[in-house]
XYZ file of C-alpha atoms in Angstrom:
623
model
C 0.000 0.000 0.000
C 2.914 2.344 0.709
C 4.368 1.652 -2.743
C 0.983 2.314 -4.363
C 0.639 5.584 -2.467
C 4.174 6.649 -3.324
C 3.705 5.834 -7.034
C 0.414 7.712 -7.206
C 1.991 10.786 -5.635
C 4.853 10.562 -8.102
C 2.616 10.820 -11.177
C -0.319 12.807 -9.755
C 1.159 16.230 -10.479
C 2.113 15.187 -14.002
C -1.372 13.777 -14.621
C -3.031 16.919 -13.258
C -1.018 19.343 -15.375
C -1.155 17.081 -18.438
C -4.945 17.234 -18.157
C -4.832 21.031 -17.928
C -2.551 21.156 -20.973
C -4.804 18.924 -23.091
C -7.911 20.931 -22.120
C -6.052 24.196 -22.799
C -4.936 22.971 -26.212
C -8.611 22.721 -27.211
C -9.366 26.374 -26.382
C -9.061 27.430 -30.072
C -11.702 24.842 -30.988
C -14.114 26.288 -28.413
C -13.629 29.760 -29.919
C -14.436 28.655 -33.478
C -17.770 30.011 -34.720
C -20.109 29.378 -37.630
C -20.015 26.070 -39.489
C -16.646 25.021 -38.076
C -17.809 25.718 -34.532
C -20.978 23.670 -34.951
C -18.948 20.776 -36.356
C -16.058 20.667 -33.857
C -17.575 21.900 -30.571
C -18.977 18.424 -29.750
C -15.485 16.963 -30.251
C -13.908 19.541 -27.950
C -16.557 19.167 -25.232
C -16.386 15.376 -25.353
C -12.581 15.369 -25.150
C -12.583 17.886 -22.278
C -15.156 16.044 -20.148
C -13.417 12.717 -20.772
C -10.063 14.179 -19.656
C -11.552 15.699 -16.491
C -13.258 12.465 -15.451
C -10.166 10.484 -16.480
C -7.914 12.616 -14.273
C -10.265 12.150 -11.301
C -10.385 8.383 -11.806
C -6.597 8.124 -12.123
C -5.996 9.663 -8.701
C -9.042 8.144 -6.930
C -10.342 4.903 -8.421
C -7.137 3.586 -10.014
C -5.150 3.237 -6.730
C -8.076 1.415 -5.114
C -8.418 -0.969 -8.062
C -4.652 -1.599 -8.011
C -4.794 -2.480 -4.317
C -7.546 -5.039 -5.050
C -5.986 -6.752 -8.051
C -2.211 -6.491 -7.520
C -1.738 -9.520 -5.299
C 0.503 -12.576 -5.282
C 4.025 -12.667 -6.674
C 5.126 -9.531 -8.518
C 7.347 -9.853 -11.567
C 10.100 -7.409 -12.326
C 10.243 -5.524 -15.632
C 13.062 -7.812 -16.788
C 10.775 -10.846 -16.528
C 8.251 -9.358 -18.957
C 9.261 -10.650 -22.449
C 7.782 -7.667 -24.294
C 9.494 -5.170 -22.005
C 12.770 -7.118 -22.244
C 12.558 -7.122 -26.042
C 11.821 -3.395 -26.223
C 14.658 -2.498 -23.853
C 17.066 -4.693 -25.832
C 16.269 -2.586 -28.917
C 15.945 0.807 -27.216
C 19.049 0.826 -25.008
C 21.658 0.495 -27.837
C 19.810 3.171 -29.814
C 19.748 5.663 -26.937
C 23.427 4.960 -26.230
C 24.259 5.653 -29.890
C 22.299 8.915 -29.776
C 24.117 10.045 -26.625
C 27.474 9.128 -28.156
C 26.732 10.976 -31.426
C 25.067 14.042 -29.957
C 25.606 16.508 -32.789
C 24.387 14.022 -35.398
C 21.229 13.236 -33.406
C 20.304 16.875 -32.821
C 21.279 17.813 -36.381
C 19.025 15.147 -37.915
C 16.076 16.403 -35.835
C 16.678 20.007 -36.850
C 17.023 19.039 -40.538
C 13.737 17.097 -40.378
C 12.090 20.144 -38.791
C 13.475 22.504 -41.444
C 12.298 20.213 -44.271
C 8.761 20.209 -42.859
C 8.494 24.022 -43.110
C 8.483 24.225 -46.959
C 6.162 21.201 -47.036
C 3.612 23.059 -44.920
C 4.005 26.266 -46.935
C 3.452 24.378 -50.211
C 0.189 22.770 -49.078
C -3.106 24.069 -50.371
C -5.672 25.752 -48.139
C -9.393 25.224 -47.864
C -12.083 26.002 -45.300
C -13.340 22.468 -44.706
C -12.546 19.192 -46.453
C -15.382 18.424 -48.892
C -17.906 16.090 -47.267
C -19.310 13.492 -49.651
C -23.082 13.717 -49.203
C -23.680 10.692 -51.482
C -25.658 12.950 -53.822
C -25.153 15.803 -56.287
C -26.985 19.110 -56.673
C -27.060 20.391 -60.268
C -27.812 24.139 -60.362
C -27.900 25.440 -63.945
C -28.924 29.032 -64.653
C -30.440 30.200 -67.938
C -31.404 33.625 -69.294
C -33.481 35.870 -66.995
C -36.312 36.287 -69.518
C -36.830 32.566 -70.101
C -40.479 31.559 -70.344
C -42.152 29.016 -68.101
C -42.606 26.633 -71.032
C -38.937 26.853 -72.048
C -37.716 26.373 -68.454
C -39.924 23.283 -68.202
C -38.558 21.927 -71.500
C -34.922 22.474 -70.429
C -35.641 20.792 -67.085
C -37.119 17.709 -68.747
C -34.244 17.416 -71.244
C -31.661 17.715 -68.478
C -33.365 15.119 -66.255
C -33.536 12.654 -69.154
C -29.794 13.080 -69.903
C -28.849 12.765 -66.209
C -30.909 9.588 -65.767
C -29.049 7.975 -68.687
C -25.851 7.780 -66.579
C -25.677 4.274 -64.990
C -24.609 5.525 -61.534
C -27.711 7.748 -61.138
C -30.543 6.172 -59.173
C -33.058 9.037 -59.037
C -33.218 12.575 -60.359
C -35.649 15.320 -59.397
C -35.503 18.879 -60.715
C -37.433 22.071 -60.079
C -37.397 25.485 -61.706
C -38.123 28.697 -59.830
C -38.836 29.138 -56.161
C -40.258 26.666 -53.739
C -43.167 27.448 -51.444
C -40.956 28.960 -48.749
C -39.880 32.458 -47.740
C -36.169 31.487 -47.723
C -36.064 30.510 -51.413
C -36.097 33.535 -53.723
C -35.001 31.688 -56.859
C -36.252 33.113 -60.179
C -37.736 30.856 -62.864
C -34.366 30.952 -64.663
C -32.692 29.034 -61.803
C -33.049 25.249 -61.898
C -32.211 22.935 -58.990
C -31.833 19.222 -59.696
C -31.064 16.733 -56.921
C -29.259 13.630 -58.224
C -29.387 10.577 -55.960
C -26.583 8.096 -56.677
C -26.537 4.326 -56.417
C -24.274 2.624 -53.822
C -20.623 2.743 -54.902
C -20.544 -1.052 -55.197
C -22.810 -0.672 -58.267
C -20.683 1.969 -60.006
C -18.541 1.278 -63.052
C -15.055 0.110 -62.123
C -12.543 2.871 -61.492
C -15.029 5.756 -61.672
C -15.135 8.421 -58.951
C -17.642 11.110 -58.027
C -15.438 13.705 -59.724
C -15.519 11.617 -62.921
C -19.324 11.504 -62.686
C -19.571 15.290 -62.381
C -17.193 15.767 -65.330
C -19.185 13.289 -67.449
C -22.515 14.905 -66.600
C -21.123 18.391 -67.226
C -19.927 17.326 -70.677
C -23.309 15.837 -71.599
C -25.304 18.825 -70.301
C -23.780 21.585 -72.447
C -26.974 23.392 -73.529
C -26.746 26.806 -75.268
C -27.845 29.638 -72.990
C -27.442 27.534 -69.822
C -24.544 27.920 -67.341
C -23.956 24.729 -65.351
C -23.214 24.650 -61.620
C -22.308 21.602 -59.529
C -22.438 21.316 -55.747
C -24.114 19.210 -53.036
C -27.529 19.762 -51.427
C -26.567 20.335 -47.783
C -23.460 22.493 -48.271
C -25.352 24.536 -50.871
C -28.103 25.405 -48.368
C -25.516 26.241 -45.711
C -23.653 28.541 -48.113
C -26.831 30.314 -49.217
C -28.082 30.880 -45.678
C -24.704 31.909 -44.253
C -23.302 34.119 -47.016
C -26.028 34.556 -49.636
C -23.733 32.903 -52.199
C -24.766 29.491 -53.490
C -21.302 28.527 -54.787
C -17.963 27.979 -53.039
C -16.785 31.546 -53.664
C -18.477 34.767 -54.676
C -17.274 38.250 -55.570
C -19.914 40.708 -54.413
C -19.964 43.963 -56.411
C -21.476 46.963 -54.600
C -22.504 50.252 -56.178
C -25.191 52.825 -56.836
C -26.461 51.884 -60.315
C -27.468 48.459 -61.595
C -26.132 49.022 -65.119
C -22.691 49.960 -63.756
C -22.736 46.953 -61.419
C -23.491 44.737 -64.430
C -20.503 46.149 -66.349
C -18.145 45.678 -63.390
C -19.418 42.118 -62.861
C -18.761 41.210 -66.486
C -15.245 42.637 -66.188
C -14.649 40.539 -63.056
C -15.876 37.431 -64.887
C -13.485 38.104 -67.775
C -10.530 38.386 -65.386
C -11.429 35.218 -63.451
C -12.234 32.841 -66.300
C -8.580 31.963 -67.109
C -7.548 31.200 -63.516
C -6.896 27.451 -62.918
C -9.394 25.858 -60.549
C -12.241 28.303 -61.287
C -15.285 26.319 -62.450
C -18.988 27.085 -63.010
C -18.237 30.808 -63.394
C -21.468 32.796 -63.534
C -22.571 36.432 -63.232
C -25.728 36.980 -61.231
C -27.913 38.959 -63.687
C -28.888 42.443 -62.578
C -30.319 43.309 -66.015
C -32.147 41.302 -68.685
C -35.557 40.928 -67.108
C -38.619 41.672 -69.283
C -41.356 43.996 -68.051
C -44.666 45.036 -69.634
C -44.703 48.827 -69.410
C -48.035 50.687 -69.724
C -47.150 54.379 -70.027
C -50.310 56.488 -69.677
C -50.584 59.620 -71.826
C -52.209 62.307 -69.633
C -53.226 64.560 -72.550
C -55.211 61.739 -74.191
C -56.811 60.896 -70.834
C -58.181 64.433 -70.654
C -59.558 64.158 -74.183
C -61.600 61.055 -73.283
C -62.559 62.221 -69.793
C -60.704 59.407 -68.015
C -58.616 59.478 -64.856
C -55.378 57.625 -64.089
C -57.096 55.661 -61.287
C -59.764 54.390 -63.700
C -57.110 53.142 -66.155
C -55.063 51.535 -63.378
C -58.094 49.736 -61.934
C -59.077 48.425 -65.368
C -55.560 47.132 -66.088
C -55.327 45.575 -62.619
C -58.675 43.814 -63.034
C -57.992 42.634 -66.600
C -54.448 41.306 -66.067
C -54.002 40.688 -62.334
C -57.559 39.966 -61.282
C -59.951 41.609 -58.834
C -61.358 39.868 -55.745
C -65.026 39.237 -56.552
C -66.320 37.083 -53.752
C -65.198 34.054 -51.742
C -66.253 30.483 -51.369
C -66.395 28.367 -48.211
C -65.442 24.694 -48.192
C -65.699 23.324 -44.668
C -63.444 25.503 -42.515
C -61.481 26.872 -45.490
C -62.218 30.132 -47.311
C -61.012 30.842 -50.858
C -61.104 34.212 -52.666
C -62.542 34.262 -56.188
C -60.765 36.635 -58.603
C -62.135 37.784 -61.929
C -59.880 38.724 -64.865
C -59.729 38.428 -68.639
C -59.316 34.937 -70.049
C -55.856 33.842 -71.178
C -56.731 34.244 -74.869
C -57.522 37.947 -74.356
C -54.283 38.899 -72.532
C -51.505 36.670 -73.937
C -49.917 39.246 -76.301
C -49.195 42.957 -76.453
C -51.684 43.439 -79.317
C -54.520 41.910 -77.306
C -53.610 43.941 -74.214
C -53.797 47.077 -76.365
C -57.441 46.213 -77.112
C -58.524 46.060 -73.452
C -61.674 48.247 -73.368
C -61.988 51.351 -71.210
C -65.393 52.850 -70.413
C -65.029 56.615 -71.060
C -67.925 58.798 -69.974
C -67.403 61.222 -72.882
C -66.483 58.843 -75.716
C -67.978 55.510 -74.774
C -65.772 52.391 -75.113
C -62.151 53.096 -76.182
C -59.163 50.676 -76.347
C -56.350 50.921 -73.856
C -53.908 51.839 -76.665
C -55.833 55.094 -77.158
C -54.576 56.491 -73.844
C -51.333 54.541 -73.183
C -48.155 53.331 -74.892
C -47.760 49.594 -74.251
C -44.431 47.794 -74.803
C -41.919 45.362 -73.280
C -38.850 46.952 -71.674
C -35.686 45.567 -70.099
C -35.189 45.768 -66.334
C -33.608 43.953 -63.424
C -34.865 40.381 -62.944
C -34.179 40.774 -59.213
C -32.845 43.656 -57.133
C -30.448 42.563 -54.379
C -29.088 44.851 -51.692
C -26.921 44.469 -48.614
C -26.426 47.138 -45.964
C -28.661 49.443 -48.014
C -26.306 49.242 -51.039
C -27.195 47.648 -54.373
C -25.278 44.422 -54.966
C -24.374 42.140 -57.843
C -22.309 38.948 -57.624
C -19.896 36.871 -59.664
C -19.998 33.269 -58.429
C -17.812 30.227 -59.054
C -16.876 26.854 -57.619
C -13.337 25.588 -57.082
C -12.397 22.143 -58.393
C -9.099 20.397 -59.228
C -7.258 22.927 -57.044
C -7.337 24.093 -53.435
C -9.607 26.986 -52.536
C -7.031 29.184 -50.750
C -4.461 29.265 -53.569
C -7.150 29.772 -56.231
C -8.783 32.711 -54.453
C -5.447 34.323 -53.553
C -4.469 34.288 -57.235
C -7.879 35.717 -58.137
C -7.540 38.495 -55.530
C -4.106 39.485 -56.850
C -5.396 39.583 -60.422
C -8.432 41.724 -59.526
C -6.319 44.092 -57.401
C -3.871 44.619 -60.268
C -6.217 44.741 -63.276
C -9.698 45.791 -62.098
C -10.456 49.510 -62.231
C -13.567 50.369 -60.242
C -15.646 53.546 -60.682
C -15.881 55.904 -57.724
C -18.302 54.626 -55.104
C -18.025 50.988 -56.232
C -16.189 48.206 -54.377
C -15.954 44.404 -54.299
C -16.066 41.952 -51.397
C -15.083 38.263 -51.322
C -17.649 35.916 -49.838
C -18.656 32.249 -49.659
C -16.371 29.542 -48.262
C -13.368 31.887 -48.534
C -15.023 34.238 -46.043
C -15.302 31.350 -43.579
C -11.689 30.293 -44.280
C -10.330 33.729 -43.368
C -12.507 33.905 -40.243
C -11.361 30.465 -39.033
C -7.675 31.211 -39.709
C -7.900 34.560 -37.899
C -9.446 32.936 -34.827
C -6.792 30.223 -34.695
C -3.882 32.642 -35.181
C -5.125 34.915 -32.393
C -5.654 32.189 -29.796
C -2.735 29.802 -30.507
C -0.021 32.037 -28.934
C -2.181 32.387 -25.811
C -2.600 28.601 -25.688
C 1.174 28.056 -25.907
C 1.741 30.516 -23.045
C -0.828 28.706 -20.859
C 0.782 25.337 -21.686
C 4.223 26.703 -20.784
C 2.946 28.095 -17.461
C 1.281 24.745 -16.674
C 4.579 22.967 -17.318
C 6.399 25.467 -15.139
C 4.007 24.877 -12.221
C 4.341 21.125 -12.769
C 8.157 21.118 -12.551
C 8.859 24.447 -10.791
C 11.595 25.009 -13.384
C 11.701 27.046 -16.585
C 14.291 24.687 -18.025
C 12.196 21.583 -17.429
C 9.112 23.320 -18.813
C 11.001 24.263 -21.966
C 12.288 20.694 -22.255
C 8.702 19.391 -22.391
C 7.396 22.214 -24.613
C 10.095 21.690 -27.248
C 8.387 18.421 -28.223
C 5.587 20.395 -29.945
C 7.558 21.526 -33.053
C 8.969 18.021 -33.445
C 5.442 16.624 -33.209
C 4.522 18.930 -36.088
C 7.177 17.223 -38.261
C 5.322 13.927 -38.508
C 1.962 15.649 -38.807
C 3.207 17.815 -41.680
C 4.772 14.838 -43.491
C 1.626 12.724 -43.073
C -0.728 15.453 -44.320
C 1.559 16.300 -47.251
C 2.029 12.749 -48.541
C -1.679 11.969 -48.243
C -2.369 15.004 -50.442
C -4.682 16.685 -47.930
C -5.110 20.468 -47.976
C -4.703 22.543 -44.827
C -8.142 23.235 -43.363
C -9.895 23.798 -40.057
C -10.123 19.998 -39.690
C -6.319 19.641 -40.063
C -5.830 22.494 -37.573
C -8.043 20.685 -35.052
C -5.896 17.559 -35.578
C -2.719 19.523 -34.829
C -4.369 21.098 -31.766
C -5.237 17.643 -30.408
C -1.649 16.580 -31.160
C -0.238 19.355 -28.936
C -1.768 17.819 -25.828
C -0.673 14.258 -26.630
C 2.909 15.329 -27.398
C 3.302 17.421 -24.247
C 1.698 14.707 -22.107
C 4.247 12.108 -23.288
C 7.071 14.604 -22.718
C 5.866 15.223 -19.163
C 5.960 11.472 -18.415
C 9.560 11.221 -19.694
C 10.768 14.242 -17.698
C 9.123 12.877 -14.530
C 11.030 9.597 -14.814
C 14.316 11.320 -15.704
C 13.983 13.540 -12.623
C 13.233 10.442 -10.549
C 16.474 8.870 -11.812
C 18.396 12.016 -10.837
C 16.888 11.917 -7.360
C 18.042 8.300 -6.978
C 21.543 9.292 -8.170
C 21.775 12.145 -5.662
C 20.554 9.871 -2.858
C 23.243 7.347 -3.753
C 26.196 9.624 -4.627
C 25.377 13.046 -3.234
C 24.880 16.220 -5.256
C 28.391 17.314 -6.211
C 30.608 17.166 -9.261
C 33.313 15.590 -7.110
C 31.095 12.581 -6.354
C 29.171 12.264 -9.626
C 31.094 11.406 -12.790
C 29.778 12.043 -16.295
C 29.664 8.291 -16.925
C 27.488 7.702 -13.852
C 25.235 10.582 -14.851
C 24.848 9.089 -18.330
C 24.006 5.622 -16.952
C 21.317 6.992 -14.637
C 19.788 9.047 -17.480
C 19.725 5.916 -19.661
C 18.186 3.970 -16.793
C 15.535 6.659 -16.270
C 14.697 6.544 -19.991
C 14.954 2.792 -20.594
C 13.745 1.219 -17.357
C 10.421 3.062 -17.574
C 10.012 2.504 -21.293
C 6.730 0.603 -21.029
C 4.471 3.425 -19.672
C 5.814 5.834 -22.310
C 5.170 3.403 -25.152
C 1.737 2.599 -23.725
C 0.863 6.317 -23.784
C 1.824 6.484 -27.473
C 0.315 3.114 -28.442
C -3.107 3.865 -26.966
C -3.309 7.038 -29.089
C -2.190 5.195 -32.226
C -4.432 2.155 -31.788
C -7.430 4.423 -31.342
C -6.666 6.566 -34.415
C -5.231 4.234 -37.067
C -8.582 2.482 -37.861
C -9.961 5.829 -39.084
C -7.541 5.645 -42.050
C -9.476 2.641 -43.390
C -12.944 4.055 -42.786
C -15.032 4.556 -45.924
C -18.450 5.742 -44.697
C -20.086 9.159 -44.698
C -17.980 11.586 -42.655
C -14.678 9.744 -43.141
C -13.445 12.504 -45.470
C -13.752 14.969 -42.550
C -12.285 12.609 -39.930
C -9.153 11.680 -41.909
C -7.760 15.255 -42.018
C -8.144 15.374 -38.217
C -6.477 12.010 -37.639
C -3.582 12.260 -40.131
C -1.559 14.944 -38.272
C -2.211 13.157 -34.973
C -0.873 9.810 -36.221
C 2.213 11.298 -37.887
C 2.840 13.672 -35.001
C 2.561 10.967 -32.338
C 5.177 8.892 -34.184
C 7.736 11.709 -34.549
C 7.095 13.267 -31.131
C 7.471 9.886 -29.392
C 10.710 9.276 -31.302
C 11.960 12.719 -30.266
C 10.900 12.175 -26.642
C 12.521 8.723 -26.422
C 15.804 9.671 -28.131
C 16.375 13.434 -28.010
C 14.725 14.454 -24.714
C 17.076 12.225 -22.597
C 20.042 13.603 -24.583
C 19.081 17.236 -23.938
C 18.328 16.383 -20.297
C 21.794 14.806 -19.934
C 23.513 17.808 -21.544
C 21.599 20.113 -19.192
C 22.692 18.207 -16.089
C 26.310 18.052 -17.307
C 26.216 21.824 -17.769
C 24.802 22.324 -14.246
C 27.529 20.175 -12.702
C 30.232 21.955 -14.674
C 28.885 25.477 -14.060
C 27.469 25.289 -10.527
C 29.140 22.199 -9.096
C 25.763 20.550 -8.454
C 22.535 19.631 -10.208
C 19.075 21.065 -9.818
C 17.041 18.081 -8.626
C 13.329 18.753 -8.911
C 10.920 17.011 -6.605
C 8.627 15.140 -8.952
C 6.395 14.022 -6.107
C 3.215 15.824 -5.079
């Protein structure tokens, strides 16, 4: 029982501060907002609550359970075949590293320096694309398209889409749905394409190949194709008002000038690699029936403007006449001219007006009737008129594509006075997420450093544990780069989770190295006259090697829990893999650094203390 109590006290401080460090490392995730916050807050809360309960159980329940089950004959570490095998491999390696100090440290620094250009060369995106197992086809045609033509285009498109073997169902609609949040004009078509299970697809074909094949088959004159997914499309439209990945919002005072600027923006963007489904939101091109009343002619026939307006309203729009009751429902009955008497300009001109002075006269006698161009829809934000140039990004990462587009617009786009552009869509979320992470990460590192300082009561020991973080990033960067994953909020969350694991393993190593130093001082005293460099080296090796099993268990538990995600294939796996990849690679390199380089730096530190001060700083690792 005394040994159990002593062992628990030895690791309790390390466990407590490791828990604080892991919880602190998730602070940036808690501060994420919008889509990324909704997605990753459950992960952060779950991890935090698990760590808190875990820390309580380690210092309360675990000692009690050990006292119940650890009975009978105890075996030493040397009797455990796995431990004996691991030590037989590890001890020669750590001795070689200590003997070749410059080479060991140099190799680590070179690996760290190589990882920097790898990270800088990676693409950037807001979130990894989630495969929703379906496709949303959003073509847009001319603003003045008729209902009959929109219906014909919709039917032709659905027939072509259904001819692809991988398509199970297809359903399209033109215009707006019966909801206040959908303001789509009749020229906008939305077609949901449900796909068959991937086991029934043609061999070797991917979802990208399907989109490319469908896009090639659906090249219809006057129709601009757009490809996305149903859920992310709704999120984009509700969050930013842009239904594509990226949008350039053009603000100004006049719609015709906004249209000219938008067309210029489209011309500049169309040659940029990665820009797909490029489309200008029309602010002109709508058709309106204009009835311009001639006041002089009204006077001649003894008519008033109100009388003409009421006649036109009744003939074309309909006038409430009465209502009908069916059960508990009431329906208004409107009266207007039949379709055959109002389906052309010539027939509208013949709408009769009852003039008190001249009897029945046609509408054309007192008004000029014609079709004129106008805006199909007027959009404004912050009380300023707005147009938009929208596009999706495919075959290239979003961050690099938009940065190139921004540079090109800044250099070549001349805006009239009072007009400006604003980038929106997924890029807006990307910038917001990056800004949040960059602001909070330095604060997190300071809190982690302070936690390490309070754990060891030494700046040097705290730095020794904190230095594992950049070396953990090496493996994470390599893993993400060679898997071809772009940097995103999901990858950032993976690196954040890696911070805690790396520091936790470093804390365990430093605790055992300090324990070895305490044993050395107890045996030899704390003086350079009584402690030789060879004895110091042997005790450091013993502190690193004799407690190898708990360090490897800490690493193995993390790996065994994460590696299966690499083989997952279901919905959501494309978001989980970018989180897991940096953690797996980082755990491997950080554990290698902790097992080989941390004891070396610790030994060099103690040799320096003996040489400079004549004695070592021995930190009490007990509670």
